[in-house]
PDB file of C-alpha atoms in Angstrom:
ATOM      1  CA  MET A   1     -24.358 -23.065  46.934  1.00  0.00           C
ATOM      2  CA  MET A   2     -20.756 -22.130  46.299  1.00  0.00           C
ATOM      3  CA  LYS A   3     -20.592 -24.414  43.274  1.00  0.00           C
ATOM      4  CA  ASN A   4     -23.566 -22.631  41.641  1.00  0.00           C
ATOM      5  CA  ARG A   5     -21.906 -19.244  42.071  1.00  0.00           C
ATOM      6  CA  LEU A   6     -18.767 -20.427  40.344  1.00  0.00           C
ATOM      7  CA  TYR A   7     -20.833 -21.800  37.487  1.00  0.00           C
ATOM      8  CA  LEU A   8     -22.767 -18.536  37.031  1.00  0.00           C
ATOM      9  CA  ASN A   9     -19.553 -16.534  36.849  1.00  0.00           C
ATOM     10  CA  ASP A  10     -18.201 -18.704  34.039  1.00  0.00           C
ATOM     11  CA  LYS A  11     -17.446 -16.657  30.904  1.00  0.00           C
ATOM     12  CA  ALA A  12     -18.237 -19.306  28.260  1.00  0.00           C
ATOM     13  CA  PHE A  13     -20.810 -19.012  25.472  1.00  0.00           C
ATOM     14  CA  THR A  14     -24.077 -20.884  25.788  1.00  0.00           C
ATOM     15  CA  LEU A  15     -25.366 -23.247  23.148  1.00  0.00           C
ATOM     16  CA  ILE A  16     -28.162 -20.808  22.257  1.00  0.00           C
ATOM     17  CA  GLU A  17     -25.675 -17.987  21.692  1.00  0.00           C
ATOM     18  CA  LEU A  18     -23.586 -20.185  19.425  1.00  0.00           C
ATOM     19  CA  LEU A  19     -26.670 -21.311  17.478  1.00  0.00           C
ATOM     20  CA  VAL A  20     -27.744 -17.692  16.967  1.00  0.00           C
ATOM     21  CA  VAL A  21     -24.299 -16.715  15.678  1.00  0.00           C
ATOM     22  CA  VAL A  22     -24.082 -19.721  13.346  1.00  0.00           C
ATOM     23  CA  SER A  23     -27.598 -19.005  12.044  1.00  0.00           C
ATOM     24  CA  LEU A  24     -26.732 -15.380  11.354  1.00  0.00           C
ATOM     25  CA  LEU A  25     -23.560 -16.424   9.549  1.00  0.00           C
ATOM     26  CA  GLY A  26     -25.600 -18.847   7.436  1.00  0.00           C
ATOM     27  CA  ILE A  27     -28.076 -16.128   6.495  1.00  0.00           C
ATOM     28  CA  LEU A  28     -25.242 -13.762   5.570  1.00  0.00           C
ATOM     29  CA  ALA A  29     -23.547 -16.478   3.505  1.00  0.00           C
ATOM     30  CA  ALA A  30     -26.794 -17.196   1.643  1.00  0.00           C
ATOM     31  CA  PHE A  31     -27.254 -13.491   0.897  1.00  0.00           C
ATOM     32  CA  ALA A  32     -23.654 -13.181  -0.311  1.00  0.00           C
ATOM     33  CA  THR A  33     -24.047 -16.228  -2.562  1.00  0.00           C
ATOM     34  CA  VAL A  34     -27.145 -14.766  -4.220  1.00  0.00           C
ATOM     35  CA  GLN A  35     -25.409 -11.423  -4.735  1.00  0.00           C
ATOM     36  CA  TYR A  36     -22.361 -13.160  -6.201  1.00  0.00           C
ATOM     37  CA  TYR A  37     -24.536 -15.139  -8.644  1.00  0.00           C
ATOM     38  CA  ASN A  38     -26.388 -11.993  -9.729  1.00  0.00           C
ATOM     39  CA  GLN A  39     -23.122 -10.117 -10.266  1.00  0.00           C
ATOM     40  CA  MET A  40     -21.638 -12.966 -12.327  1.00  0.00           C
ATOM     41  CA  LYS A  41     -24.773 -13.041 -14.521  1.00  0.00           C
ATOM     42  CA  ARG A  42     -24.563  -9.286 -15.021  1.00  0.00           C
ATOM     43  CA  ILE A  43     -20.887  -9.588 -15.998  1.00  0.00           C
ATOM     44  CA  SER A  44     -21.682 -12.393 -18.443  1.00  0.00           C
ATOM     45  CA  ASP A  45     -24.428 -10.312 -20.056  1.00  0.00           C
ATOM     46  CA  THR A  46     -22.091  -7.332 -20.371  1.00  0.00           C
ATOM     47  CA  VAL A  47     -19.366  -9.441 -21.994  1.00  0.00           C
ATOM     48  CA  ALA A  48     -21.853 -10.901 -24.486  1.00  0.00           C
ATOM     49  CA  LEU A  49     -23.155  -7.441 -25.389  1.00  0.00           C
ATOM     50  CA  THR A  50     -19.605  -6.135 -25.867  1.00  0.00           C
ATOM     51  CA  ASP A  51     -18.757  -9.092 -28.107  1.00  0.00           C
ATOM     52  CA  LEU A  52     -21.853  -8.452 -30.242  1.00  0.00           C
ATOM     53  CA  ARG A  53     -20.950  -4.785 -30.633  1.00  0.00           C
ATOM     54  CA  THR A  54     -17.398  -5.735 -31.636  1.00  0.00           C
ATOM     55  CA  MET A  55     -18.746  -8.128 -34.273  1.00  0.00           C
ATOM     56  CA  GLN A  56     -21.110  -5.430 -35.530  1.00  0.00           C
ATOM     57  CA  THR A  57     -18.223  -2.980 -35.903  1.00  0.00           C
ATOM     58  CA  ALA A  58     -16.111  -5.591 -37.699  1.00  0.00           C
ATOM     59  CA  LEU A  59     -18.951  -6.272 -40.156  1.00  0.00           C
ATOM     60  CA  ILE A  60     -19.385  -2.560 -40.846  1.00  0.00           C
ATOM     61  CA  VAL A  61     -15.655  -2.177 -41.534  1.00  0.00           C
ATOM     62  CA  TYR A  62     -15.647  -5.271 -43.766  1.00  0.00           C
ATOM     63  CA  PHE A  63     -18.642  -4.003 -45.742  1.00  0.00           C
ATOM     64  CA  SER A  64     -17.124  -0.534 -46.184  1.00  0.00           C
ATOM     65  CA  GLU A  65     -13.902  -2.054 -47.555  1.00  0.00           C
ATOM     66  CA  ASN A  66     -15.422  -4.812 -49.752  1.00  0.00           C
ATOM     67  CA  ALA A  67     -18.920  -3.540 -50.618  1.00  0.00           C
ATOM     68  CA  LYS A  68     -20.371  -6.866 -49.488  1.00  0.00           C
ATOM     69  CA  TYR A  69     -20.770  -8.876 -46.307  1.00  0.00           C
ATOM     70  CA  PRO A  70     -18.639 -11.988 -45.695  1.00  0.00           C
ATOM     71  CA  ASP A  71     -20.054 -15.361 -46.676  1.00  0.00           C
TER      72      ASP A  71
END
């Protein structure tokens, strides 16, 4: 009987508690990965749009100076 009391007062984590924590961390990591991918795609789209606008401006300047578009 005394041995059972010592075991019940032990302050260690159970396997179920550890599995729950690891599962929650996995879910959070999956969510963070998806958010990171979406943010990187949004950044890539923004960079491409900025590059296109820069090229458009350069073509307008070229045309205004030369009265024709480059070949």
